[in-house]
Every structure is written in structure tokens, then in C-alpha cells.
Tab-separated table of C-alpha atoms in Angstrom:
chain	number	residue	atom	x	y	z
Y	108	UNK	CA	54.970	152.723	116.360
Y	109	UNK	CA	56.658	152.539	112.967
Y	110	UNK	CA	57.312	155.571	110.838
Y	111	UNK	CA	54.596	156.657	108.408
Y	112	UNK	CA	54.653	154.246	105.482
Y	113	UNK	CA	54.093	154.701	101.806
Y	114	UNK	CA	52.052	152.198	99.811
Y	115	UNK	CA	54.926	149.717	99.715
Y	116	UNK	CA	55.726	149.727	103.431
Y	117	UNK	CA	58.819	151.888	103.006
Y	118	UNK	CA	59.369	154.771	105.424
Y	119	UNK	CA	57.832	157.740	103.625
Y	120	UNK	CA	60.985	159.835	103.790
Y	121	UNK	CA	63.177	157.237	102.054
Y	122	UNK	CA	63.962	157.162	98.380
Y	123	UNK	CA	62.677	160.669	97.589
Y	124	UNK	CA	64.570	162.888	95.197
Y	125	UNK	CA	65.814	166.253	96.387
Y	126	UNK	CA	64.973	168.178	93.213
Y	127	UNK	CA	68.572	169.194	92.557
Y	128	UNK	CA	69.466	170.093	96.163
Y	129	UNK	CA	72.823	169.104	97.573
Y	130	UNK	CA	72.590	165.911	99.679
Y	131	UNK	CA	73.975	167.941	102.601
Y	132	UNK	CA	71.285	170.634	102.326
Y	133	UNK	CA	68.263	169.736	104.461
Y	134	UNK	CA	64.863	169.889	102.827
Y	135	UNK	CA	62.862	172.632	104.618
Y	136	UNK	CA	59.866	171.323	106.500
Y	137	UNK	CA	56.806	173.627	106.490
Y	138	UNK	CA	55.952	175.199	109.809
Y	139	UNK	CA	52.527	173.538	109.800
Y	140	UNK	CA	54.217	170.126	109.689
Y	141	UNK	CA	56.778	171.041	112.339
Y	142	UNK	CA	54.019	172.213	114.674
Y	143	UNK	CA	51.757	169.209	114.109
Y	144	UNK	CA	50.500	168.090	117.556
Y	145	UNK	CA	52.226	165.071	119.079
Y	146	UNK	CA	49.413	164.343	121.540
Y	147	UNK	CA	45.706	164.940	121.978
Y	148	UNK	CA	46.378	167.671	124.527
Y	149	UNK	CA	48.191	169.710	121.872
Y	150	UNK	CA	45.279	169.619	119.427
Y	151	UNK	CA	43.654	173.054	119.165
Y	152	UNK	CA	39.911	173.257	119.626
Y	153	UNK	CA	37.506	170.304	119.145
Y	154	UNK	CA	36.763	170.131	122.862
Y	155	UNK	CA	33.326	168.712	122.026
Y	156	UNK	CA	35.137	165.594	120.756
Y	157	UNK	CA	38.417	165.581	122.683
Y	158	UNK	CA	37.464	166.911	126.106
Y	159	UNK	CA	37.216	164.585	129.119
Y	160	UNK	CA	34.485	162.009	128.573
Y	161	UNK	CA	33.927	163.105	124.964
Y	162	UNK	CA	33.610	160.592	122.082
Y	163	UNK	CA	37.066	160.728	120.486
Y	164	UNK	CA	38.843	161.015	123.825
Y	165	UNK	CA	37.043	157.853	124.954
Y	166	UNK	CA	37.941	156.130	121.674
Y	167	UNK	CA	41.628	156.867	122.280
Y	168	UNK	CA	41.484	155.756	125.897
Y	169	UNK	CA	39.725	152.492	125.014
Y	170	UNK	CA	42.677	151.314	122.919
Y	171	UNK	CA	40.223	149.803	120.441
Y	172	UNK	CA	40.241	151.577	117.052
Y	173	UNK	CA	37.070	151.811	114.989
Y	174	UNK	CA	36.337	153.074	111.497
Y	175	UNK	CA	35.174	156.654	111.267
Y	176	UNK	CA	34.527	159.659	109.047
Y	177	UNK	CA	36.008	162.980	110.149
Y	178	UNK	CA	33.909	165.771	108.666
Y	179	UNK	CA	34.970	169.386	108.925
Y	180	UNK	CA	36.441	172.401	107.125
Y	181	UNK	CA	40.128	172.549	106.117
Y	182	UNK	CA	42.793	172.992	108.754
Y	183	UNK	CA	40.894	171.755	111.814
Y	184	UNK	CA	42.949	168.625	112.558
Y	185	UNK	CA	41.469	165.734	110.561
Y	186	UNK	CA	44.828	164.402	109.351
Y	187	UNK	CA	46.447	165.100	112.699
Y	188	UNK	CA	43.826	163.073	114.565
Y	189	UNK	CA	44.270	160.156	112.170
Y	190	UNK	CA	48.042	160.177	112.739
Y	191	UNK	CA	47.576	160.396	116.497
Y	192	UNK	CA	45.239	157.403	116.370
Y	193	UNK	CA	47.845	155.324	114.541
Y	194	UNK	CA	50.361	156.324	117.196
Y	195	UNK	CA	47.978	155.707	120.083
Y	196	UNK	CA	46.916	152.293	118.760
Y	197	UNK	CA	50.468	151.332	117.674
Y	198	UNK	CA	49.266	150.686	114.113
Y	199	UNK	CA	50.834	151.111	110.709
Y	200	UNK	CA	49.601	154.326	109.097
Y	201	UNK	CA	48.863	154.390	105.370
Y	202	UNK	CA	47.611	157.649	103.886
Y	203	UNK	CA	45.817	157.964	100.560
Y	204	UNK	CA	44.499	161.073	98.882
Y	205	UNK	CA	41.359	160.624	96.832
Y	206	UNK	CA	42.627	163.417	94.583
Y	207	UNK	CA	45.599	161.351	93.365
Y	208	UNK	CA	44.669	157.738	94.169
Y	209	UNK	CA	42.480	155.115	92.532
Y	210	UNK	CA	41.529	151.448	92.892
Y	211	UNK	CA	45.135	150.437	92.107
Y	212	UNK	CA	46.442	152.346	95.130
Y	213	UNK	CA	43.676	150.910	97.303
Y	214	UNK	CA	44.728	147.387	96.340
Y	215	UNK	CA	48.358	148.161	97.127
Y	216	UNK	CA	47.354	149.500	100.537
Y	217	UNK	CA	45.345	146.343	101.209
Y	218	UNK	CA	48.308	144.195	100.195
Y	219	UNK	CA	50.473	146.006	102.740
Y	220	UNK	CA	47.799	145.564	105.412
Y	221	UNK	CA	47.723	141.798	104.768
Y	222	UNK	CA	51.514	141.568	105.150
Y	223	UNK	CA	51.343	143.680	108.317
Y	224	UNK	CA	48.677	141.421	109.836
Y	225	UNK	CA	50.893	138.379	109.298
Y	226	UNK	CA	53.545	140.229	111.283
Y	227	UNK	CA	51.073	140.894	114.091
Y	228	UNK	CA	50.476	144.541	113.283
Y	229	UNK	CA	47.233	146.344	112.537
Y	230	UNK	CA	46.841	148.945	109.781
Y	231	UNK	CA	45.054	152.265	109.942
Y	232	UNK	CA	44.088	153.383	106.443
Y	233	UNK	CA	43.511	157.137	106.170
Y	234	UNK	CA	41.765	158.504	103.063
Y	235	UNK	CA	41.849	162.270	102.686
Y	236	UNK	CA	39.109	163.977	100.645
Y	237	UNK	CA	37.195	160.677	100.593
Y	238	UNK	CA	34.201	162.407	99.002
Y	239	UNK	CA	36.218	162.672	95.776
Y	240	UNK	CA	36.206	158.888	95.339
Y	241	UNK	CA	33.387	157.601	93.142
Y	242	UNK	CA	30.966	154.868	94.249
Y	243	UNK	CA	33.076	152.004	92.902
Y	244	UNK	CA	36.186	153.296	94.634
Y	245	UNK	CA	34.362	153.754	97.928
Y	246	UNK	CA	32.839	150.277	97.620
Y	247	UNK	CA	36.342	148.823	97.264
Y	248	UNK	CA	36.968	149.498	100.972
Y	249	UNK	CA	33.920	147.630	102.238
Y	250	UNK	CA	35.160	143.995	102.379
Y	251	UNK	CA	38.398	144.963	104.117
Y	252	UNK	CA	36.605	147.108	106.662
Y	253	UNK	CA	34.136	144.283	107.360
Y	254	UNK	CA	36.976	141.745	107.713
Y	255	UNK	CA	38.768	144.034	110.153
Y	256	UNK	CA	41.852	144.032	107.960
Y	257	UNK	CA	42.054	147.815	108.205
Y	258	UNK	CA	40.594	150.512	110.369
Y	259	UNK	CA	39.218	153.010	107.886
Y	260	UNK	CA	39.377	156.734	108.601
Y	261	UNK	CA	37.983	159.050	105.947
Y	262	UNK	CA	38.359	162.810	106.002
Y	263	UNK	CA	35.980	165.076	104.132
Y	264	UNK	CA	35.040	168.723	103.923
Y	265	UNK	CA	31.655	167.836	102.422
Y	266	UNK	CA	28.516	166.484	104.066
Y	267	UNK	CA	29.037	162.700	104.205
Y	268	UNK	CA	25.272	162.168	104.017
Y	269	UNK	CA	25.500	163.244	100.380
Y	270	UNK	CA	29.071	162.385	99.422
Y	271	UNK	CA	29.836	159.036	101.100
Y	272	UNK	CA	28.135	155.799	100.089
Y	273	UNK	CA	25.480	154.626	102.523
Y	274	UNK	CA	27.134	151.194	102.830
Y	275	UNK	CA	30.460	152.698	103.878
Y	276	UNK	CA	28.767	155.316	106.042
Y	277	UNK	CA	26.882	152.611	107.960
Y	278	UNK	CA	30.182	150.987	108.926
Y	279	UNK	CA	31.816	154.145	110.247
Y	280	UNK	CA	31.098	156.606	113.032
Y	281	UNK	CA	30.820	160.211	111.866
Y	282	UNK	CA	32.568	162.906	113.916
Y	283	UNK	CA	31.962	166.558	113.065
Y	284	UNK	CA	34.980	168.826	113.531
Y	285	UNK	CA	34.428	172.571	113.840
Y	286	UNK	CA	36.396	175.566	112.620
Y	287	UNK	CA	38.610	176.854	115.403
Y	288	UNK	CA	37.030	179.675	117.395
Y	289	UNK	CA	38.879	182.867	118.293
Y	290	UNK	CA	40.014	181.516	121.660
Y	291	UNK	CA	41.535	178.386	120.123
Y	292	UNK	CA	43.132	180.385	117.304
Y	293	UNK	CA	44.694	182.848	119.756
Y	294	UNK	CA	46.091	180.032	121.905
Y	295	UNK	CA	47.497	178.307	118.832
Y	296	UNK	CA	49.017	181.569	117.609
Y	297	UNK	CA	50.754	182.195	120.920
Y	298	UNK	CA	52.125	178.650	121.150
Y	299	UNK	CA	53.383	178.727	117.569
Y	300	UNK	CA	55.124	182.078	118.022
Y	301	UNK	CA	56.809	180.913	121.228
Y	302	UNK	CA	58.131	177.764	119.572
Y	303	UNK	CA	58.848	178.863	116.007
Y	304	UNK	CA	59.585	182.600	116.025
Y	305	UNK	CA	60.339	183.872	119.539
Y	306	UNK	CA	62.365	186.716	118.021
Y	307	UNK	CA	59.179	188.376	116.709
Y	308	UNK	CA	56.880	190.607	118.747
Y	309	UNK	CA	53.300	191.054	117.483
Y	310	UNK	CA	51.186	193.960	118.663
Y	311	UNK	CA	47.540	193.293	119.535
Y	312	UNK	CA	46.213	194.569	116.230
Y	313	UNK	CA	48.642	192.443	114.236
Y	314	UNK	CA	47.719	189.374	116.259
Y	315	UNK	CA	44.052	190.042	115.609
Y	316	UNK	CA	44.671	190.478	111.869
Y	317	UNK	CA	46.597	187.214	111.665
Y	318	UNK	CA	43.963	185.116	113.411
Y	319	UNK	CA	41.228	186.870	111.442
Y	320	UNK	CA	42.876	186.142	108.097
Y	321	UNK	CA	43.294	182.486	109.093
Y	322	UNK	CA	39.509	182.246	109.531
Y	323	UNK	CA	39.462	179.222	111.854
Y	324	UNK	CA	41.998	177.257	109.781
Y	325	UNK	CA	45.049	176.164	111.814
Y	326	UNK	CA	47.088	175.244	108.748
Y	327	UNK	CA	46.438	178.620	107.189
Y	328	UNK	CA	47.501	180.335	110.407
Y	329	UNK	CA	50.807	178.444	110.377
Y	330	UNK	CA	51.410	179.388	106.763
Y	331	UNK	CA	50.698	183.062	107.501
Y	332	UNK	CA	53.079	183.059	110.460
Y	333	UNK	CA	55.746	181.486	108.282
Y	334	UNK	CA	55.240	184.124	105.567
Y	335	UNK	CA	55.550	186.918	108.125
Y	336	UNK	CA	58.630	185.344	109.651
Y	337	UNK	CA	60.388	185.149	106.281
Y	338	UNK	CA	59.385	188.713	105.363
Y	339	UNK	CA	60.521	190.064	108.734
Y	340	UNK	CA	63.881	188.290	108.483
Y	341	UNK	CA	64.411	189.683	104.984
Y	342	UNK	CA	64.163	193.308	106.110
Y	343	UNK	CA	65.475	192.820	109.637
Y	344	UNK	CA	62.191	193.670	111.382
Y	345	UNK	CA	61.257	192.324	114.809
Y	346	UNK	CA	58.144	194.305	115.727
Y	347	UNK	CA	55.158	193.149	113.703
Y	348	UNK	CA	52.342	195.674	113.334
Y	349	UNK	CA	48.997	195.597	111.557
Y	350	UNK	CA	50.479	197.750	108.795
Y	351	UNK	CA	53.284	195.234	108.298
Y	352	UNK	CA	50.727	192.425	108.087
Y	353	UNK	CA	48.685	194.279	105.470
Y	354	UNK	CA	51.796	194.985	103.395
Y	355	UNK	CA	53.185	191.472	103.699
Y	356	UNK	CA	50.196	189.215	103.260
Y	357	UNK	CA	47.929	189.018	100.271
Y	358	UNK	CA	44.590	188.788	101.986
Y	359	UNK	CA	42.946	185.415	101.588
Y	360	UNK	CA	39.199	185.254	101.209
Y	361	UNK	CA	37.094	183.848	103.990
Y	362	UNK	CA	36.260	180.192	103.870
Y	363	UNK	CA	33.694	179.783	101.160
Y	364	UNK	CA	33.423	176.810	98.814
Y	365	UNK	CA	31.140	177.799	95.970
Y	366	UNK	CA	28.876	174.821	95.405
Y	367	UNK	CA	29.971	173.104	98.624
Y	368	UNK	CA	28.479	172.694	102.073
Y	369	UNK	CA	29.466	176.188	103.254
Y	370	UNK	CA	27.814	177.723	100.206
Y	371	UNK	CA	24.404	176.197	100.901
Y	372	UNK	CA	24.666	176.777	104.640
Y	373	UNK	CA	25.306	180.487	104.133
Y	374	UNK	CA	22.607	181.035	101.513
Y	375	UNK	CA	20.222	179.210	103.856
Y	376	UNK	CA	21.230	181.536	106.696
Y	377	UNK	CA	20.704	184.570	104.445
Y	378	UNK	CA	17.249	183.457	103.350
Y	379	UNK	CA	16.161	182.603	106.885
Y	380	UNK	CA	17.444	185.934	108.208
Y	381	UNK	CA	15.272	187.764	105.678
Y	382	UNK	CA	12.305	185.548	106.489
Y	383	UNK	CA	12.915	186.257	110.182
Y	384	UNK	CA	12.872	190.037	109.578
Y	385	UNK	CA	16.442	190.601	110.826
Y	386	UNK	CA	18.089	193.145	108.489
Y	387	UNK	CA	21.428	193.094	110.344
Y	388	UNK	CA	21.766	189.307	110.103
Y	389	UNK	CA	20.677	189.414	106.450
Y	390	UNK	CA	23.380	191.995	105.676
Y	391	UNK	CA	25.946	189.934	107.568
Y	392	UNK	CA	25.335	186.780	105.545
Y	393	UNK	CA	25.121	188.688	102.285
Y	394	UNK	CA	28.491	190.346	102.950
Y	395	UNK	CA	29.985	187.035	104.075
Y	396	UNK	CA	29.031	185.493	100.759
Y	397	UNK	CA	30.302	188.438	98.730
Y	398	UNK	CA	33.501	188.418	100.770
Y	399	UNK	CA	33.883	184.733	99.980
Y	400	UNK	CA	33.526	185.181	96.234
Y	401	UNK	CA	29.847	184.447	95.613
Y	402	UNK	CA	28.443	185.714	92.327
Y	403	UNK	CA	26.449	188.863	93.203
Y	404	UNK	CA	23.874	188.047	90.549
Y	405	UNK	CA	23.336	184.657	92.145
Y	406	UNK	CA	22.465	186.556	95.324
Y	407	UNK	CA	20.225	188.765	93.212
Y	408	UNK	CA	18.320	185.739	91.962
Y	409	UNK	CA	17.885	184.521	95.511
Y	410	UNK	CA	16.555	187.942	96.532
Y	411	UNK	CA	13.955	187.711	93.752
Y	412	UNK	CA	12.890	184.365	95.139
Y	413	UNK	CA	12.606	185.825	98.643
Y	414	UNK	CA	10.332	188.515	97.258
Y	415	UNK	CA	7.934	185.944	95.794
Y	416	UNK	CA	8.222	183.180	98.389
Y	417	UNK	CA	8.313	185.041	101.691
Y	418	UNK	CA	6.793	188.469	101.004
Y	419	UNK	CA	4.467	187.959	98.082
Y	420	UNK	CA	1.364	190.095	98.015
Y	421	UNK	CA	1.919	191.364	101.532
Y	422	UNK	CA	4.105	193.953	99.769
Y	423	UNK	CA	4.162	193.636	95.959
Y	424	UNK	CA	6.876	196.307	95.835
Y	425	UNK	CA	9.360	193.666	97.001
Y	426	UNK	CA	9.514	191.930	93.631
Y	427	UNK	CA	9.949	195.235	91.813
Y	428	UNK	CA	12.765	196.272	94.153
Y	429	UNK	CA	14.469	192.893	93.794
Y	430	UNK	CA	14.384	193.032	90.002
Y	431	UNK	CA	15.582	196.636	90.009
Y	432	UNK	CA	18.497	195.679	92.281
Y	433	UNK	CA	19.578	192.989	89.802
Y	434	UNK	CA	19.324	195.446	86.934
Y	435	UNK	CA	21.306	198.045	88.885
Y	436	UNK	CA	24.089	195.558	89.535
Y	437	UNK	CA	24.186	194.550	85.877
Y	438	UNK	CA	24.554	198.217	84.932
Y	439	UNK	CA	27.044	199.290	87.625
Y	440	UNK	CA	28.986	196.126	88.377
Y	441	UNK	CA	31.029	195.675	91.527
Y	442	UNK	CA	31.359	197.217	94.059
Y	443	UNK	CA	28.810	199.974	93.366
Y	444	UNK	CA	26.077	197.600	92.269
Y	445	UNK	CA	26.351	195.596	95.456
Y	446	UNK	CA	24.824	198.492	97.361
Y	447	UNK	CA	21.617	198.030	95.366
Y	448	UNK	CA	21.554	194.382	96.404
Y	449	UNK	CA	22.097	195.426	100.018
Y	450	UNK	CA	19.192	197.872	99.746
Y	451	UNK	CA	16.973	195.096	98.424
Y	452	UNK	CA	18.059	192.708	101.198
Y	453	UNK	CA	17.241	195.267	103.904
Y	454	UNK	CA	13.854	195.990	102.320
Y	455	UNK	CA	13.039	192.257	102.136
Y	456	UNK	CA	13.968	191.793	105.789
Y	457	UNK	CA	11.818	194.729	106.909
Y	458	UNK	CA	8.812	194.080	104.648
Y	459	UNK	CA	5.572	192.452	105.760
Y	460	UNK	CA	5.799	188.678	105.245
Y	461	UNK	CA	3.408	186.305	103.546
Y	462	UNK	CA	3.900	182.893	101.990
Y	463	UNK	CA	0.217	182.640	101.070
Y	464	UNK	CA	0.866	182.657	97.314
Y	465	UNK	CA	3.739	180.165	97.729
Y	466	UNK	CA	1.489	177.787	99.691
Y	467	UNK	CA	-1.443	178.212	97.302
Y	468	UNK	CA	0.753	177.556	94.272
Y	469	UNK	CA	2.091	174.356	95.815
Y	470	UNK	CA	-1.396	173.162	96.719
Y	471	UNK	CA	-2.663	173.808	93.201
Y	472	UNK	CA	0.268	171.901	91.676
Y	473	UNK	CA	-0.349	168.909	93.935
Y	474	UNK	CA	-4.084	168.903	93.169
Y	475	UNK	CA	-3.506	168.967	89.412
Y	476	UNK	CA	-1.024	166.109	89.694
Y	477	UNK	CA	-3.665	164.019	91.462
Y	478	UNK	CA	-6.801	165.042	89.546
Y	479	UNK	CA	-5.497	164.879	85.987
Y	480	UNK	CA	-6.879	166.847	83.029
Y	481	UNK	CA	-10.382	167.921	83.950
Y	482	UNK	CA	-12.408	169.461	81.092
Y	483	UNK	CA	-12.946	173.210	80.852
Y	484	UNK	CA	-16.620	174.048	81.606
Y	485	UNK	CA	-18.592	174.906	78.490
Y	486	UNK	CA	-19.402	178.453	79.559
Y	487	UNK	CA	-15.667	179.252	79.917
Y	488	UNK	CA	-14.629	177.878	76.537
Y	489	UNK	CA	-13.698	180.062	73.613
Y	490	UNK	CA	-16.220	180.088	70.737
Y	491	UNK	CA	-14.640	181.612	67.623
Y	492	UNK	CA	-16.685	179.471	65.143
Y	493	UNK	CA	-20.359	178.840	64.506
Y	494	UNK	CA	-19.984	175.124	65.241
Y	495	UNK	CA	-18.488	175.844	68.626
Y	496	UNK	CA	-21.336	178.164	69.477
Y	497	UNK	CA	-23.855	175.510	68.407
Y	498	UNK	CA	-22.093	173.026	70.702
Y	499	UNK	CA	-22.654	175.365	73.631
Y	500	UNK	CA	-19.165	176.829	73.910
Y	501	UNK	CA	-19.260	180.118	75.874
Y	502	UNK	CA	-23.044	179.851	76.453
Y	503	UNK	CA	-24.058	181.277	79.810
Y	504	UNK	CA	-20.808	183.156	80.358
Y	505	UNK	CA	-21.357	186.344	82.323
Y	506	UNK	CA	-19.087	189.255	81.390
Y	507	UNK	CA	-17.833	190.610	84.711
Y	508	UNK	CA	-17.619	194.219	83.531
Y	509	UNK	CA	-21.342	194.230	82.842
Y	510	UNK	CA	-22.175	193.015	86.351
Y	511	UNK	CA	-22.671	195.123	89.511
Y	512	UNK	CA	-19.289	196.003	91.080
Y	513	UNK	CA	-17.689	194.356	88.001
Y	514	UNK	CA	-18.187	190.982	89.666
Y	515	UNK	CA	-20.365	188.108	88.467
Y	516	UNK	CA	-21.540	186.928	91.862
Y	517	UNK	CA	-22.091	183.175	92.038
Y	518	UNK	CA	-20.286	182.417	88.781
Y	519	UNK	CA	-18.036	179.313	88.681
Y	520	UNK	CA	-14.615	179.254	87.059
Y	521	UNK	CA	-13.297	175.861	88.171
Y	522	UNK	CA	-14.030	172.524	86.472
Y	523	UNK	CA	-17.562	171.330	87.267
Y	524	UNK	CA	-16.414	168.549	89.609
Y	525	UNK	CA	-14.108	170.778	91.685
Y	526	UNK	CA	-15.438	172.521	94.729
Y	527	UNK	CA	-13.782	175.828	95.725
Y	528	UNK	CA	-10.541	174.649	97.395
Y	529	UNK	CA	-9.615	177.893	99.166
Y	530	UNK	CA	-5.914	177.459	98.389
Y	531	UNK	CA	-5.042	181.128	98.601
Y	532	UNK	CA	-5.521	182.385	102.141
Y	533	UNK	CA	-4.197	185.938	102.463
Y	534	UNK	CA	-2.543	186.880	105.697
Y	535	UNK	CA	-3.644	189.848	107.846
Y	536	UNK	CA	-0.332	191.601	107.088
Y	537	UNK	CA	0.547	194.408	104.725
Y	538	UNK	CA	-1.399	194.740	101.501
Y	539	UNK	CA	-2.745	191.203	101.869
Y	540	UNK	CA	-4.935	192.455	104.688
Y	541	UNK	CA	-6.746	194.604	102.107
Y	542	UNK	CA	-6.869	191.665	99.688
Y	543	UNK	CA	-8.402	189.533	102.427
Y	544	UNK	CA	-11.101	192.145	103.012
Y	545	UNK	CA	-11.948	192.235	99.320
Y	546	UNK	CA	-12.109	188.449	98.978
Y	547	UNK	CA	-14.336	188.247	102.047
Y	548	UNK	CA	-16.693	190.782	100.476
Y	549	UNK	CA	-16.787	188.868	97.179
Y	550	UNK	CA	-17.490	185.581	98.986
Y	551	UNK	CA	-20.451	187.306	100.686
Y	552	UNK	CA	-21.783	188.320	97.258
Y	553	UNK	CA	-21.366	184.712	96.094
Y	554	UNK	CA	-23.294	183.440	99.092
Y	555	UNK	CA	-26.054	185.979	98.506
Y	556	UNK	CA	-26.303	184.951	94.848
Y	557	UNK	CA	-26.589	181.297	95.834
Y	558	UNK	CA	-29.376	182.074	98.295
Y	559	UNK	CA	-31.253	184.018	95.639
Y	560	UNK	CA	-30.824	181.153	93.134
Y	561	UNK	CA	-31.951	178.623	95.712
Y	562	UNK	CA	-35.100	180.670	96.398
Y	563	UNK	CA	-35.894	180.456	92.674
Y	564	UNK	CA	-35.689	184.117	91.749
Y	565	UNK	CA	-37.511	184.569	88.405
Y	566	UNK	CA	-34.924	187.068	87.268
Y	567	UNK	CA	-32.116	184.626	87.808
Y	568	UNK	CA	-33.988	181.676	86.292
Y	569	UNK	CA	-34.880	183.685	83.183
Y	570	UNK	CA	-31.312	184.892	82.796
Y	571	UNK	CA	-29.993	181.335	82.945
Y	572	UNK	CA	-32.585	180.097	80.456
Y	573	UNK	CA	-31.835	182.966	78.090
Y	574	UNK	CA	-28.128	182.171	78.316
Y	575	UNK	CA	-28.857	178.640	77.167
Y	576	UNK	CA	-27.639	176.882	80.299
Y	577	UNK	CA	-29.265	173.477	80.991
């Protein structure tokens, strides 16, 4: 295959300035680039795509390229796979970055592809961070993909369902790449050390720290190894310990893109752990988010929602504890205030669960949307003036505190045309079990009052007539 090409078909390494370096002084190549896999067998992880009989392995073996979207976190091999495809299919490789490119660069890439086709060569067009292109820019690829002028490969860290146009998405297969697991990271670490820094010896703890800091990101691991190698050479050290790692590396935060896919996945995991009554899992996801830089008060707001959505009246203390945790954090700040949030999270996970209020609220909202503005019954209307009283406002209203058990059995509070919908159905858990008992008792009183009215009790009839009801 030809060397990687820039937009004008020139080998990418040609014509670049050396930023003041002597022509004889070689430009240092980052370790991550030097260790870039030269074959599929050298790619770390992704066995679900690259193992025998798996989708991408079969695509390579077929010799027939097709357009695709590679979706996964940073440092898992998206660019590497695109380069290997160009090599495997003997195609020209043109790389664009959506961060720096626009429609102009797309047109230049297409122009090169047209020249290449006349010379009997196919072009693989790789677009990194494709989700950063707007709709018009993404649409610009469509005719050339449909014509087969280019094989389009887009790389994205965001969910393509939301970030890639449906038209482009329908013309490309989507492959999901995963963060490297500990086994893949350890294997990659060992291979890199053997090839790039055999003079260094890492103890087990140091090796564990390095792979842990890299957090499933191969590129980050390479960069960390390179930093350690430079630091060790500077002081003449060959044995790398955990203490050396801690002193040498500024600890990077775990992978966490506030506002991105990882953000919503982790907050979803936190909420579902609480709903599932697993305090350990809830603490894990809370600490993961704090470790990744999430705003603690954002977590506080989510805890308040958990209290109302998933616990509700099964334990009304939940809302109070959630609000107090937010107030405690606002007063104490970090890290002391985070303990209050942790206390609230554990309480939410352990509390009795009920979404009865959440379900009832949603049902009421839907009913109102469908039924429109029904009039308030006359007996429930306010009557501050003489005219209103003469029109029947408030006539027949029964003051609950004057009734037996402070309950006006049989009274109606809904619009006249609405039958009791039974939206709120308390669960048999926590305090709602007591609420359920009370509501059952009140419904029995209502039924008894209806039977008495149906039998034509003089007392009831007289009371209604005296109240002025029709």
C-alpha cells in the first residue's frame, strides 16, 4: 500500500517544518505511535470483533471493504483499525478530524479519491470524532459513499444513534469497541515494556498502578510508560515501584465525559442500583462519578429525585434526608460534604421502595391532557361574594372537620363527569402499608354512605335539601 496521504495525495511526512530543529535531528515519535499494531493479531482486546469468526475479522478476510462507524471510548483502537483496513485492502488512506476539518477538506478528499480511482486505486476515508460534524457536513459524505467512490469509516466516542445522521448511519455498519479489560491492559503493558523499555523493571504494585491509571485506554497507557521512562532515565533509576509511580505521574481522572455517553450511563447505573436496593453498587457508582469529576450537587439533585420517584411515601424520611444531604454539602463543601451524600445514597438504597406517587402523578397528567378543562363542581367553589352564593357556589359543601372521624363519607371532590380513577395505589411496603389501610377504611365509609343514600335515609335527604343541592 502507499504511505498515509494528506489531503493533496502527498506522503504525510513530506513538506513538514521541523519547528527550528536541525535537519539532522530526528523528530521524536511518541511511543503510542511507535507501538501502533501492524496487524490484527497485535491489536489489544476487542476479541468480540476481531476473534476467529467475529464480524471485523471476517470483514478483513473477505477483502471487500464496507463503510462503518467505530464507536468506543478513547484509546481502544479505532484509528488503528482504520489504518489496518487500508493496509489490508491496499487502499489509499485519507484521515480527517472533525475537530479541524470542514466541507472544504471533505471536497479536497473527494477530489483525491477521484484521481485515485482513475489510477485504479480505492480510497478509504477515515473521519475521527465524526459526531462533531454538523448535519450538513455529515450529509456531504452521502453521495460519495453511495457511488462507492470512498469507503467511509467514522470514529466516535458518542452514541451514533444520537450523534450521526440517520441517512449516513443507514449506509454504515456500527461496531462497538470496548475499553480494554485488565487482562488486555496487562498484556499490552508487558509487550510495550519488552519492546520500548527493557531496561526498566516494574514491581507488581507499580504495574497495577500503571494499568489502573490508564483506565482501559491503550494510548494513555503508552503515554504513562513514556513519562516513567523519561523520569527514570533522568535520575538513573531502573527499578520502578508504586512510590515512584505516585511521585512521577500526576494522577489522571477516570474516564468520565461530563455530558457524554459515559455520564448518562453512570448516572443510570447509580439510579438503578438505588432502585434495586444495592447500597454497595450505589456507593460504587457514586464514587466513580465523583472520581471522574461530576458535580456533587448534581448527584444531590439526582438523590432528591430518587427519594420522590422510587421511595415516595413508603418512607417520607427519604426526601428530608436527601434535601439535608444537599444542604450539608453546600455548607461543608468537598470532601467532607460528600459523606452526607453517601449517607443519603445508602439510606435510599436500603429504604422501602414505592413508585406509587410517581405512577399516579403521570396518570393524572395524561388524563388532564386528554380531558381538557373540566369545570369545578359548584359545592367546591369559593364563595366570597353574595352573588356567588346566590349562584350556588359552595352550596352543599360538607366541612370534613365537622364530620365523624373528620371525614365526609360519600362526598365527591372530582369534576362531576369523572369517576374515581384510583390513580394512587399504595404499595404494601413501609409507611404506604399504613396509608393503604387508611384508604381502604375510608373507601368502606364511602360505600356505606352510598348504600344509606340509595336506601333513601331521611336524615341524608334532609341534609342535602337543607344544603341547597338539587
